[in-house]
Coordinates of C-alpha atoms in Angstrom, one line a residue:
Chain A
M1 CA 98.8 44.6 77.9
E2 CA 100.4 43.2 74.8
Q3 CA 102.8 45.4 73.5
I4 CA 102.4 46.6 69.9
D5 CA 105.0 48.1 67.7
L6 CA 103.6 51.5 67.1
T7 CA 107.6 52.9 66.5
E8 CA 107.2 53.7 62.9
F9 CA 104.2 55.6 63.6
I10 CA 104.8 57.2 66.8
I11 CA 107.9 58.5 68.6
T12 CA 106.6 62.3 70.2
K13 CA 103.5 63.1 72.2
Q14 CA 102.4 65.3 69.4
E15 CA 102.5 62.0 67.3
A16 CA 100.6 59.9 69.4
V17 CA 97.9 62.3 69.5
D18 CA 97.8 62.5 66.5
F19 CA 97.5 59.2 65.9
S20 CA 95.2 58.7 68.2
D21 CA 92.9 61.2 66.8
R22 CA 93.5 59.2 63.6
I23 CA 92.8 55.6 65.0
S24 CA 89.8 57.6 66.6
A25 CA 89.1 58.5 62.5
I26 CA 88.9 55.4 61.3
Q27 CA 86.9 54.1 64.0
E28 CA 84.1 55.8 64.2
R29 CA 83.5 54.6 59.9
V30 CA 83.8 51.2 60.7
Y31 CA 80.5 50.4 60.9
E32 CA 79.7 52.6 57.7
V33 CA 77.5 50.7 54.9
D34 CA 80.2 51.7 52.3
F35 CA 83.3 51.4 54.5
N36 CA 86.4 50.7 52.6
L37 CA 89.8 50.7 54.9
E38 CA 92.1 50.6 51.6
N39 CA 89.9 54.6 51.2
I40 CA 89.8 55.3 54.8
L41 CA 93.8 54.8 55.3
K42 CA 94.5 56.7 52.4
E43 CA 92.9 59.9 54.0
Q44 CA 94.2 59.4 57.1
F45 CA 97.7 58.5 56.2
D46 CA 100.7 58.9 53.7
L47 CA 101.2 56.3 51.5
S48 CA 104.2 54.9 53.2
N49 CA 102.1 54.6 57.2
K50 CA 99.1 53.4 55.1
E51 CA 101.1 50.8 54.6
K52 CA 102.4 50.5 57.7
F53 CA 99.4 50.3 59.3
L54 CA 97.8 47.7 56.8
S55 CA 101.2 45.7 57.6
L56 CA 100.7 46.4 61.5
L57 CA 97.6 44.4 60.8
R58 CA 98.3 41.6 59.4
K59 CA 100.9 41.2 61.8
N60 CA 98.1 41.2 64.7
N61 CA 96.1 38.8 62.5
I62 CA 93.6 41.4 62.0
S63 CA 91.3 40.6 59.8
T64 CA 90.2 43.7 57.0
E65 CA 86.5 42.1 56.4
S66 CA 85.4 41.9 59.9
S67 CA 84.3 45.0 60.7
S68 CA 84.2 43.6 64.5
A69 CA 87.7 42.8 64.3
L70 CA 89.1 45.8 63.4
N71 CA 86.9 48.0 65.6
G72 CA 88.5 46.1 68.3
F73 CA 91.6 46.3 67.1
L74 CA 91.2 49.8 66.5
V75 CA 89.7 50.3 70.5
K76 CA 92.6 48.3 71.8
L77 CA 94.9 50.1 69.9
R78 CA 94.0 53.7 71.6
E79 CA 94.2 52.2 74.8
Y80 CA 97.1 51.3 74.1
V81 CA 98.5 54.6 72.9
S82 CA 97.7 55.9 76.3
S83 CA 99.0 53.8 78.1
L84 CA 102.6 54.4 76.5
P85 CA 104.9 55.7 79.1
T86 CA 106.2 59.8 78.5
A87 CA 109.9 60.7 79.7
L88 CA 110.1 64.8 79.3
L89 CA 113.7 65.6 77.5
T90 CA 115.0 69.4 78.1
I91 CA 117.7 69.8 75.2
A92 CA 120.0 72.4 73.7
V93 CA 118.9 71.5 70.0
E94 CA 116.1 71.2 67.6
P95 CA 116.2 67.7 67.1
D96 CA 115.6 66.6 64.0
D97 CA 114.2 63.2 62.6
S98 CA 117.3 61.1 63.1
M99 CA 118.2 62.0 67.3
L100 CA 114.4 61.6 68.0
K101 CA 114.5 57.7 66.0
E102 CA 117.3 57.5 67.9
I103 CA 116.4 58.4 71.0
S104 CA 113.1 56.3 70.7
D105 CA 115.4 53.6 69.5
W106 CA 117.4 53.7 72.7
F107 CA 114.7 53.4 74.7
M108 CA 113.5 50.5 73.2
L109 CA 116.6 48.9 73.9
N110 CA 117.4 50.3 77.5
T111 CA 113.5 49.5 79.1
K112 CA 112.7 47.4 76.2
Q113 CA 109.3 48.8 76.5
Q114 CA 108.3 51.8 73.8
V115 CA 108.7 55.3 75.3
V116 CA 107.0 58.6 73.9
L117 CA 109.4 61.3 73.6
E118 CA 108.1 65.0 75.4
I119 CA 110.9 67.5 74.0
L120 CA 111.4 71.1 75.1
I121 CA 114.0 73.0 74.2
D122 CA 116.4 75.7 76.6
V123 CA 119.4 76.8 75.0
G124 CA 120.5 77.7 78.4
I125 CA 121.8 74.1 79.3
I126 CA 123.7 74.2 76.2
A127 CA 124.6 70.2 75.5
G128 CA 123.4 66.9 76.9
A129 CA 119.6 66.7 78.6
N130 CA 117.4 66.7 81.6
I131 CA 115.1 64.1 82.4
S132 CA 112.4 63.5 84.0
Y133 CA 110.7 60.1 83.6
Q134 CA 108.0 58.6 85.3
G135 CA 108.5 61.2 88.4
K136 CA 112.0 60.6 88.7
Q137 CA 114.5 63.4 87.1
S138 CA 117.9 63.6 86.5
K139 CA 119.6 67.3 85.5
L140 CA 122.5 65.8 82.7
S141 CA 123.2 69.0 80.9
I142 CA 126.7 70.4 80.7
R143 CA 126.2 73.7 82.1
P144 CA 126.9 73.5 85.5
I145 CA 130.4 72.2 83.9
F146 CA 130.4 74.6 81.4
E147 CA 129.9 77.5 84.7
D148 CA 132.6 76.1 86.7
V149 CA 135.0 75.8 84.2
C150 CA 134.6 80.0 83.5
S151 CA 134.3 80.5 87.0
T152 CA 137.8 79.1 87.8
I153 CA 139.2 80.5 84.9
L154 CA 137.2 84.5 85.9
K155 CA 139.4 84.0 88.8
R156 CA 142.1 82.5 87.7
Y157 CA 142.8 85.6 84.7
P158 CA 140.4 88.3 86.2
V159 CA 139.1 91.2 83.9
K160 CA 140.5 94.1 85.2
V161 CA 139.0 97.3 84.0
T162 CA 142.3 99.9 84.1
V163 CA 141.3 103.6 83.9
P164 CA 144.1 106.4 84.7
I165 CA 143.8 107.8 88.3
P166 CA 144.0 110.9 88.4
Q167 CA 147.2 112.9 90.1
E168 CA 146.9 114.2 94.0
V169 CA 145.3 117.6 93.7
N170 CA 148.4 120.3 94.0
K171 CA 147.9 122.4 97.7
P172 CA 147.0 126.4 97.0
Chain B
M1 CA -45.4 124.3 107.6
Q2 CA -47.3 127.3 109.4
A3 CA -44.0 128.3 111.4
M4 CA -42.1 128.3 107.6
P5 CA -43.3 130.8 106.2
A6 CA -43.0 133.2 108.9
Y7 CA -39.5 132.6 108.4
F8 CA -39.7 134.1 105.0
V9 CA -41.0 137.1 105.7
F10 CA -38.7 138.4 108.4
L11 CA -35.5 136.8 106.2
P12 CA -35.8 139.9 104.1
V13 CA -35.8 142.1 107.1
I14 CA -33.6 140.6 108.4
V15 CA -31.3 140.9 105.9
A16 CA -31.3 144.3 105.3
V17 CA -30.0 145.0 109.1
L18 CA -27.0 142.9 108.5
N19 CA -26.7 144.7 105.8
L20 CA -27.5 148.1 107.4
M21 CA -25.0 146.8 110.7
V22 CA -21.8 145.8 108.2
L23 CA -22.1 148.9 106.3
S24 CA -22.1 150.4 109.8
V25 CA -19.6 149.1 110.7
M26 CA -17.6 150.1 107.3
V27 CA -18.3 153.6 107.5
F28 CA -16.9 154.0 111.2
Y29 CA -14.4 151.6 109.8
I30 CA -13.5 154.3 107.0
W31 CA -14.0 157.6 109.5
M32 CA -11.6 155.8 111.4
L33 CA -9.0 155.2 109.1
K34 CA -9.4 159.1 107.8
G35 CA -8.8 160.4 111.9
E36 CA -5.8 158.0 111.6
K37 CA -4.6 159.2 108.1
K38 CA -4.6 162.8 109.1
K39 CA -3.3 162.0 112.8
L40 CA 0.6 159.7 110.3
E41 CA 0.2 163.0 108.3
K42 CA 0.3 165.7 111.1
Q43 CA 3.4 163.5 112.8
Q44 CA 5.3 163.1 109.6
K45 CA 5.2 167.3 109.1
D46 CA 6.7 167.3 112.2
L47 CA 9.1 165.0 111.5
S48 CA 10.3 166.5 108.6
A49 CA 10.4 169.7 110.6
K50 CA 12.9 167.8 113.1
E51 CA 14.7 167.0 109.8
T52 CA 15.3 169.9 108.8
R53 CA 16.1 171.5 112.0
L54 CA 18.7 168.3 112.5
E55 CA 20.1 168.9 109.3
N56 CA 20.3 172.6 109.6
G57 CA 22.8 171.9 113.2
Y58 CA 24.9 169.3 111.6
R59 CA 25.5 171.8 108.5
Q60 CA 26.6 174.6 111.1
A61 CA 29.3 172.5 113.2
I62 CA 30.9 171.5 109.9
D63 CA 31.1 174.9 109.2
S64 CA 32.1 175.8 112.1
A65 CA 34.7 173.1 112.1
L66 CA 36.5 173.1 109.3
N67 CA 36.8 177.0 109.9
K68 CA 38.5 176.2 112.6
E69 CA 40.7 174.2 110.9
R70 CA 41.5 176.0 108.4
R71 CA 42.9 178.6 110.7
I72 CA 44.5 176.3 112.9
L73 CA 47.1 175.3 109.6
D74 CA 47.2 179.0 108.3
E75 CA 49.0 179.8 111.8
A76 CA 51.1 176.3 111.2
T77 CA 52.4 177.5 107.8
R78 CA 53.1 180.7 109.0
Q79 CA 54.6 178.9 111.9
A80 CA 56.9 176.5 110.0
S81 CA 57.9 179.4 107.2
L82 CA 59.4 182.2 110.3
I83 CA 61.5 178.3 111.9
L84 CA 62.7 177.8 108.0
A85 CA 63.7 181.3 107.7
N86 CA 65.5 181.4 110.8
T87 CA 67.2 178.0 110.5
K88 CA 68.9 179.6 106.8
Q89 CA 70.5 182.6 108.6
T90 CA 71.7 180.4 111.2
S91 CA 73.2 177.6 108.8
D92 CA 74.6 180.5 106.4
S93 CA 76.3 182.6 109.5
S94 CA 77.6 178.6 110.7
K95 CA 79.1 177.9 107.4
N96 CA 80.9 181.1 106.9
A97 CA 82.3 180.7 110.6
L98 CA 83.1 177.2 109.7
E99 CA 84.7 178.3 106.5
K100 CA 87.2 180.4 108.6
A101 CA 88.5 178.6 110.5
L102 CA 89.1 175.6 108.2
Q103 CA 91.2 178.0 106.6
K104 CA 92.8 179.4 109.8
M105 CA 94.0 175.6 110.1
M106 CA 95.1 174.9 106.9
V107 CA 97.4 177.5 107.0
D108 CA 98.7 176.5 110.4
I109 CA 98.9 173.3 109.1
Q110 CA 100.8 173.8 106.1
K111 CA 103.4 175.9 108.3
E112 CA 103.8 172.9 111.2
A113 CA 103.8 170.7 107.9
G114 CA 106.8 172.5 106.6
N115 CA 108.9 173.7 109.8
T116 CA 108.6 169.3 110.2
S117 CA 109.9 167.8 106.8
N118 CA 113.0 170.3 106.9
N119 CA 113.6 169.0 110.9
F120 CA 113.2 166.0 109.3
A121 CA 115.0 165.8 106.3
A122 CA 118.5 167.5 108.4
N123 CA 118.4 165.0 111.0
Y124 CA 118.5 161.5 108.5
K125 CA 121.2 163.1 106.8
K126 CA 122.9 163.9 109.9
Y127 CA 121.8 160.0 110.8
L128 CA 123.2 158.5 107.4
G129 CA 126.1 159.9 107.9
Q130 CA 126.8 158.4 111.4
I131 CA 125.5 154.7 109.8
T132 CA 127.7 155.1 107.1
D133 CA 130.7 156.0 108.6
K134 CA 129.6 152.9 111.6
S135 CA 129.3 150.2 108.9
L136 CA 132.3 151.3 107.0
V137 CA 134.4 150.1 110.4
D138 CA 132.0 147.3 111.0
F139 CA 132.2 145.4 107.3
Q140 CA 136.4 145.9 107.3
S141 CA 136.6 143.8 111.5
I142 CA 134.3 141.8 109.5
T143 CA 135.3 140.8 106.5
K144 CA 138.9 140.5 108.3
K145 CA 137.4 138.0 110.0
F146 CA 135.7 136.3 107.9
E147 CA 139.1 135.7 106.0
D148 CA 141.0 134.8 109.0
D149 CA 138.2 132.7 109.5
M150 CA 138.4 130.9 105.9
Q151 CA 142.1 130.1 106.6
K152 CA 141.9 128.0 109.1
Q153 CA 139.3 126.2 107.8
S154 CA 140.8 125.6 104.4
E155 CA 144.2 124.2 107.2
E156 CA 141.8 121.9 109.1
F157 CA 139.8 120.9 106.0
R158 CA 143.2 120.1 103.9
K159 CA 144.7 118.0 107.2
S160 CA 142.0 115.9 108.2
I161 CA 139.1 115.5 106.0
L162 CA 140.6 116.0 102.3
P163 CA 142.8 112.7 102.9
Q164 CA 139.6 110.9 104.0
I165 CA 137.4 112.0 101.1
Q166 CA 140.8 110.9 98.8
K167 CA 140.4 107.3 100.6
E168 CA 136.0 106.8 100.5
L169 CA 136.6 107.9 96.7
E170 CA 139.6 105.3 96.1
D171 CA 137.4 103.0 98.2
Y172 CA 134.5 103.5 96.6
K173 CA 136.2 103.4 92.4
Q174 CA 137.6 99.9 94.1
K175 CA 134.0 98.7 94.7
R176 CA 132.7 99.9 90.8
F177 CA 135.4 98.3 89.5
E178 CA 135.2 95.1 91.5
E179 CA 131.2 95.1 90.1
A180 CA 133.0 96.2 86.5
D181 CA 134.6 93.0 86.7
V182 CA 131.7 91.2 87.6
T183 CA 129.3 92.3 84.8
I184 CA 132.0 91.4 82.3
G185 CA 132.6 88.1 83.6
K186 CA 129.3 87.9 83.4
I187 CA 128.7 89.1 80.0
I188 CA 131.8 86.9 78.9
Q189 CA 130.5 83.9 80.1
N190 CA 126.9 84.3 78.2
V191 CA 128.9 85.5 75.4
T192 CA 130.5 82.1 75.6
E193 CA 128.0 79.7 76.1
K194 CA 126.1 81.1 73.0
V195 CA 129.0 80.1 70.7
L196 CA 129.3 77.4 72.5
N197 CA 126.1 76.1 71.7
K198 CA 126.6 77.0 68.2
S199 CA 129.6 75.2 67.5
I200 CA 128.3 72.4 68.9
S201 CA 127.0 70.2 66.0
L202 CA 123.8 68.2 66.4
E203 CA 125.9 64.6 65.4
D204 CA 127.9 65.9 68.8
H205 CA 124.7 67.1 70.7
K206 CA 123.4 63.8 69.9
K207 CA 126.1 61.8 71.2
L208 CA 125.9 64.0 74.5
I209 CA 121.7 63.8 75.2
I210 CA 122.9 59.7 74.8
A211 CA 125.6 60.0 77.1
A212 CA 123.1 61.5 79.5
L213 CA 120.5 58.8 79.2
D214 CA 123.2 56.3 79.8
K215 CA 124.3 57.9 82.7
A216 CA 120.8 58.7 83.8
K217 CA 120.4 54.5 83.3
N218 CA 123.2 54.0 85.4
D219 CA 122.0 55.8 87.7
G220 CA 118.7 53.7 88.2
L221 CA 116.1 56.7 86.5
F222 CA 114.6 53.9 84.4
N223 CA 114.1 51.2 87.0

């Protein structure tokens, strides 16, 4: 399938589902008599995303006057979103937008395609990430290193619990 | 036609004769009935007389039976009174004899009971004294024996069991200390983990995640 750049709209799986739902909502009204794309986009997206969507249409040469062309593009868009691969990342912190963007860009650069991110938070991994992608897994958190270091230190400098031992009982 | 008037002449005669015959028959019949009636009256008189005789006979029989019965009842009553009188006499005399015998028995029993209890008390005192003396001697010997046994056991305990108990106690202490060490180690590890997690900045987390992705790529995860 021909690649469509949706990195402006979708980074995480939740966003992909949300985007797909909005596309469906627009699609339902395409053939209405008083269909107005601008108004509908305003309802479904905020201002910046609306502009981005219109820009997306222009990039793909979709005429906003033609309902059938628009509908066809919307169908293609939904199919494309559902076909995007998903990477499951288990990390130790709640990511902010810039972290998500950076990770998404990394995938775009290194896998040459957009990948939808599914993020799980597990503070037990301390730092780094456990990655699961298309049935393959890679555990790359720093937890094993941490445990190794801890056990080494504790062996070298063991914690001794000291309690005064009472004297032997004297014979009667 | 000449014959017919002859019939007409004799007809009243015939009728009169017939009437006479019927009348005579009726008179004869009535005379017969009267005779029968007299007979019946006579028979009735005889029957009444018979009945009266029979009735008198029954009455006499009943009266005599009643008289007999009365006589029998009177005799029976007289006999019963006699028997009752005799019985009362007998029971009174028996009662008196029984009472006398019981009184004598009571006196004897009391005398005997008194003797027996005196004997019993004397014997009991004697035996109690004997037992007390014997018990004291036995008690003393048992106490002495118990003291010797206790000493022996205490020596044995000091020599063999006490060192063993001390050793077991030492081993137990050692084991518990080791367990405590492990628990404390785990606690230290948990705390360090949490502190480390919080001390790493978001930027460092990001770098570590990217580093993990690079490593995964080198390992062929995204091929």
